[in-house]
Amino acid sequence: MMTVQWEPCFDFTLDNKVPAEAFVPRPSVDGGLLRMKRRDHPLLPLNQRKPYQGLVHRVFTAKGRGLGEILERSRALPNNHTATTFLARHNLRRTSLPKDMPARAWVELYGNRH
């Protein structure tokens, strides 16, 4: 959720993987180095950051089985038809999760409300 909240201002990439064997004690999963780079041209004006982050939090914490239900229950979109159209435009299924939405889809979702 936090990555999505900051994605309009920053690009995030996995720079390098660190195998679990490199750590003591050994964790059950590999680690990684996350690279953050400020976008030259943010996807949203900086003064919209807090309301945008609020929308992301509301969608990530809403109940529902997939984005089709979540977007309606969180009131991010007004109805089933609008949610279905939005998801199709971004090549997402109704069963996809908030973490599956690309940054530009989040920005559009926010823009539809403001």
Coordinates of N, CA and C in Angstrom, one line a residue:
M1 N 0.8 -1.2 0.0 CA 0.0 0.0 0.0 C 0.9 1.3 0.0
M2 N 1.9 1.3 0.8 CA 2.8 2.5 0.9 C 3.4 2.8 -0.5
T3 N 3.8 1.7 -1.2 CA 4.4 2.0 -2.5 C 3.4 2.6 -3.4
V4 N 2.2 2.2 -3.5 CA 1.2 2.8 -4.3 C 0.9 4.2 -3.9
Q5 N 0.9 4.5 -2.6 CA 0.6 5.8 -2.1 C 1.7 6.8 -2.6
W6 N 2.9 6.4 -2.8 CA 4.0 7.3 -3.2 C 4.3 7.2 -4.7
E7 N 3.7 6.2 -5.4 CA 4.0 6.0 -6.8 C 3.8 7.2 -7.7
P8 N 2.9 8.1 -7.5 CA 2.7 9.2 -8.4 C 4.0 10.2 -8.3
C9 N 4.7 10.1 -7.3 CA 5.9 11.0 -7.1 C 7.2 10.3 -7.4
F10 N 7.2 8.9 -7.2 CA 8.5 8.2 -7.3 C 8.3 6.9 -8.2
D11 N 9.4 6.5 -8.9 CA 9.4 5.2 -9.6 C 10.1 4.3 -8.6
F12 N 9.5 3.1 -8.5 CA 10.1 2.0 -7.6 C 10.6 0.9 -8.5
T13 N 11.8 0.4 -8.3 CA 12.2 -0.8 -9.0 C 13.0 -1.7 -8.1
L14 N 13.0 -3.0 -8.3 CA 13.8 -3.9 -7.6 C 15.2 -3.9 -8.2
D15 N 16.1 -3.3 -7.5 CA 17.5 -3.1 -8.1 C 18.3 -4.4 -8.1
N16 N 18.2 -5.2 -7.0 CA 19.0 -6.4 -6.9 C 18.4 -7.3 -5.8
K17 N 18.5 -8.6 -6.1 CA 18.0 -9.5 -5.1 C 19.1 -10.0 -4.2
V18 N 18.8 -10.2 -2.9 CA 19.8 -10.7 -2.0 C 19.3 -12.1 -1.5
P19 N 20.0 -13.1 -1.8 CA 19.5 -14.5 -1.4 C 19.4 -14.6 0.1
A20 N 18.5 -15.5 0.5 CA 18.3 -15.7 2.0 C 19.6 -16.2 2.6
E21 N 20.4 -16.9 1.9 CA 21.6 -17.5 2.5 C 22.6 -16.4 2.9
A22 N 22.4 -15.2 2.4 CA 23.3 -14.1 2.8 C 23.1 -13.5 4.2
F23 N 22.0 -14.0 4.8 CA 21.6 -13.4 6.2 C 21.8 -14.5 7.3
V24 N 22.2 -14.0 8.4 CA 22.2 -14.8 9.6 C 21.4 -14.2 10.7
P25 N 20.4 -14.8 11.3 CA 19.9 -16.1 10.9 C 19.2 -16.0 9.5
R26 N 19.2 -17.1 8.9 CA 18.6 -17.2 7.5 C 17.1 -17.1 7.5
P27 N 16.6 -16.0 6.8 CA 15.1 -15.9 6.7 C 14.5 -16.9 5.7
S28 N 13.2 -17.0 5.7 CA 12.6 -18.0 4.8 C 12.4 -17.5 3.4
V29 N 12.7 -16.2 3.2 CA 12.6 -15.6 1.9 C 13.8 -14.8 1.5
D30 N 14.0 -14.6 0.2 CA 15.1 -13.7 -0.3 C 14.8 -12.3 0.1
G31 N 15.8 -11.4 0.1 CA 15.6 -10.0 0.3 C 15.8 -9.3 -1.0
G32 N 15.7 -8.0 -1.0 CA 16.0 -7.2 -2.2 C 16.3 -5.8 -1.9
L33 N 16.9 -5.1 -2.8 CA 17.2 -3.7 -2.7 C 16.2 -2.9 -3.6
L34 N 15.4 -2.1 -2.9 CA 14.4 -1.3 -3.6 C 15.0 0.1 -4.0
R35 N 14.9 0.4 -5.3 CA 15.4 1.7 -5.7 C 14.2 2.6 -5.9
M36 N 14.3 3.8 -5.3 CA 13.3 4.9 -5.4 C 13.9 6.0 -6.2
K37 N 13.2 6.5 -7.2 CA 13.7 7.6 -8.0 C 12.6 8.6 -8.1
R38 N 12.8 9.8 -7.7 CA 11.8 10.9 -7.9 C 11.5 11.1 -9.4
R39 N 10.2 11.1 -9.7 CA 9.8 11.3 -11.1 C 10.1 12.8 -11.5
D40 N 10.6 12.9 -12.7 CA 10.8 14.3 -13.2 C 9.5 15.0 -13.3
H41 N 8.5 14.3 -13.7 CA 7.1 14.9 -13.8 C 6.2 14.0 -13.0
P42 N 5.8 14.4 -11.8 CA 4.9 13.7 -11.0 C 3.5 13.5 -11.7
L43 N 2.9 12.3 -11.4 CA 1.6 12.0 -12.0 C 0.5 12.8 -11.4
L44 N 0.7 13.4 -10.3 CA -0.3 14.2 -9.6 C 0.4 15.5 -9.0
P45 N -0.3 16.6 -8.9 CA 0.3 17.7 -8.2 C 0.6 17.4 -6.8
L46 N 1.7 17.9 -6.2 CA 2.1 17.6 -4.9 C 1.0 17.9 -3.8
N47 N 0.2 19.0 -4.1 CA -0.8 19.3 -3.1 C -2.0 18.3 -3.1
Q48 N -2.0 17.4 -4.0 CA -3.0 16.3 -4.0 C -2.6 15.0 -3.3
R49 N -1.4 15.0 -2.8 CA -0.8 13.8 -2.3 C -1.6 13.2 -1.1
K50 N -2.0 14.0 -0.2 CA -2.7 13.5 1.0 C -4.1 12.9 0.6
P51 N -4.9 13.6 -0.1 CA -6.2 13.1 -0.5 C -6.0 11.8 -1.4
Y52 N -5.0 11.8 -2.2 CA -4.8 10.6 -3.0 C -4.4 9.4 -2.1
Q53 N -3.5 9.7 -1.2 CA -3.1 8.6 -0.3 C -4.3 8.1 0.6
G54 N -5.2 9.0 0.9 CA -6.4 8.6 1.6 C -7.3 7.6 0.8
L55 N -7.4 7.9 -0.5 CA -8.1 7.0 -1.4 C -7.5 5.7 -1.5
V56 N -6.2 5.6 -1.6 CA -5.4 4.4 -1.7 C -5.7 3.6 -0.4
H57 N -5.6 4.2 0.7 CA -5.8 3.5 2.0 C -7.2 2.9 2.0
R58 N -8.2 3.7 1.6 CA -9.6 3.3 1.7 C -9.8 2.1 0.8
V59 N -9.2 2.1 -0.4 CA -9.4 0.9 -1.3 C -8.7 -0.3 -0.8
F60 N -7.4 -0.1 -0.3 CA -6.7 -1.3 0.2 C -7.3 -1.9 1.4
T61 N -8.0 -1.2 2.2 CA -8.6 -1.7 3.4 C -10.1 -2.1 3.3
A62 N -10.6 -1.8 2.2 CA -12.1 -2.1 2.0 C -12.3 -3.6 1.9
K63 N -13.5 -4.1 2.2 CA -13.8 -5.5 2.1 C -14.3 -5.8 0.7
G64 N -14.1 -7.0 0.3 CA -14.5 -7.4 -1.0 C -13.6 -8.5 -1.6
R65 N -14.2 -9.3 -2.5 CA -13.4 -10.3 -3.2 C -13.0 -9.8 -4.6
G66 N -11.9 -9.1 -4.6 CA -11.4 -8.5 -5.9 C -11.9 -7.1 -6.1
L67 N -11.2 -6.5 -7.0 CA -11.4 -5.0 -7.3 C -12.8 -4.7 -7.7
G68 N -13.5 -5.6 -8.4 CA -14.9 -5.3 -8.7 C -15.7 -5.0 -7.5
E69 N -15.6 -5.8 -6.5 CA -16.4 -5.5 -5.2 C -15.7 -4.4 -4.4
I70 N -14.4 -4.4 -4.3 CA -13.7 -3.4 -3.5 C -13.9 -2.0 -4.0
L71 N -13.9 -1.7 -5.3 CA -14.0 -0.4 -5.8 C -15.4 0.2 -5.5
E72 N -16.4 -0.7 -5.5 CA -17.8 -0.3 -5.2 C -18.0 -0.1 -3.7
R73 N -17.5 -1.0 -2.9 CA -17.7 -0.9 -1.4 C -16.9 0.2 -0.8
S74 N -15.8 0.6 -1.4 CA -15.0 1.7 -0.9 C -15.5 3.0 -1.4
R75 N -16.5 2.9 -2.3 CA -17.1 4.1 -3.0 C -16.0 4.9 -3.8
A76 N -15.0 4.1 -4.3 CA -14.1 4.7 -5.2 C -14.7 4.9 -6.5
L77 N -15.6 4.1 -6.9 CA -16.4 4.2 -8.1 C -17.9 4.0 -7.8
P78 N -18.8 4.6 -8.5 CA -20.2 4.7 -8.1 C -21.0 3.4 -8.2
N79 N -20.6 2.5 -9.2 CA -21.5 1.4 -9.4 C -20.7 0.3 -10.2
N80 N -21.4 -0.9 -10.3 CA -20.8 -2.1 -10.9 C -20.4 -1.8 -12.4
H81 N -21.2 -1.1 -13.1 CA -20.9 -0.9 -14.6 C -19.6 0.0 -14.7
T82 N -19.5 1.0 -13.9 CA -18.4 1.9 -13.9 C -17.1 1.2 -13.5
A83 N -17.2 0.3 -12.5 CA -16.1 -0.5 -12.1 C -15.6 -1.4 -13.1
T84 N -16.6 -2.1 -13.8 CA -16.2 -3.1 -14.9 C -15.5 -2.4 -16.0
T85 N -16.1 -1.2 -16.4 CA -15.5 -0.4 -17.5 C -14.1 0.0 -17.1
F86 N -13.9 0.5 -15.9 CA -12.6 1.0 -15.5 C -11.6 -0.2 -15.5
L87 N -12.0 -1.3 -14.9 CA -11.1 -2.5 -14.9 C -10.7 -2.9 -16.3
A88 N -11.6 -3.0 -17.2 CA -11.3 -3.4 -18.6 C -10.4 -2.5 -19.2
R89 N -10.5 -1.2 -19.0 CA -9.6 -0.2 -19.6 C -8.2 -0.4 -19.2
H90 N -8.0 -0.9 -18.0 CA -6.6 -1.1 -17.4 C -6.2 -2.6 -17.5
N91 N -7.0 -3.4 -18.2 CA -6.7 -4.9 -18.4 C -6.6 -5.6 -17.0
L92 N -7.5 -5.3 -16.2 CA -7.6 -5.9 -14.9 C -8.9 -6.7 -14.8
R93 N -8.8 -7.8 -14.0 CA -10.1 -8.6 -13.8 C -10.8 -8.1 -12.6
R94 N -12.0 -8.5 -12.5 CA -12.8 -8.1 -11.3 C -12.2 -8.8 -10.0
T95 N -11.5 -9.9 -10.2 CA -10.9 -10.6 -9.1 C -9.5 -10.1 -8.8
S96 N -8.9 -9.2 -9.6 CA -7.6 -8.6 -9.3 C -7.7 -7.9 -7.9
L97 N -6.5 -7.7 -7.4 CA -6.4 -7.0 -6.1 C -5.9 -5.6 -6.2
P98 N -6.0 -4.7 -5.2 CA -5.5 -3.4 -5.3 C -4.0 -3.3 -5.7
K99 N -3.2 -4.3 -5.2 CA -1.8 -4.3 -5.5 C -1.5 -4.5 -7.0
D100 N -2.5 -5.0 -7.7 CA -2.3 -5.3 -9.1 C -2.5 -4.1 -10.0
M101 N -3.1 -3.0 -9.5 CA -3.3 -1.8 -10.3 C -2.1 -1.0 -10.6
P102 N -1.8 -0.7 -11.9 CA -0.7 0.2 -12.2 C -0.9 1.6 -11.7
A103 N 0.2 2.3 -11.6 CA 0.2 3.7 -11.1 C -0.8 4.6 -11.8
R104 N -0.8 4.5 -13.2 CA -1.7 5.4 -13.9 C -3.2 5.0 -13.7
A105 N -3.5 3.8 -13.4 CA -4.9 3.4 -13.0 C -5.3 4.1 -11.7
W106 N -4.4 4.1 -10.7 CA -4.7 4.7 -9.5 C -4.9 6.2 -9.7
V107 N -4.0 6.9 -10.5 CA -4.2 8.3 -10.7 C -5.5 8.6 -11.4
E108 N -5.9 7.8 -12.4 CA -7.2 7.9 -13.0 C -8.3 7.8 -12.0
L109 N -8.2 6.8 -11.2 CA -9.3 6.5 -10.2 C -9.4 7.7 -9.3
Y110 N -8.3 8.3 -8.9 CA -8.3 9.5 -8.0 C -8.9 10.7 -8.8
G111 N -8.5 10.8 -10.0 CA -9.0 11.9 -10.9 C -10.4 11.9 -11.1
N112 N -11.0 10.7 -11.2 CA -12.5 10.5 -11.4 C -13.3 11.1 -10.3
R113 N -12.6 11.2 -9.1 CA -13.3 11.7 -7.9 C -13.1 13.1 -7.6
H114 N -12.1 13.8 -8.3 CA -11.8 15.2 -8.0 C -11.8 16.0 -9.3

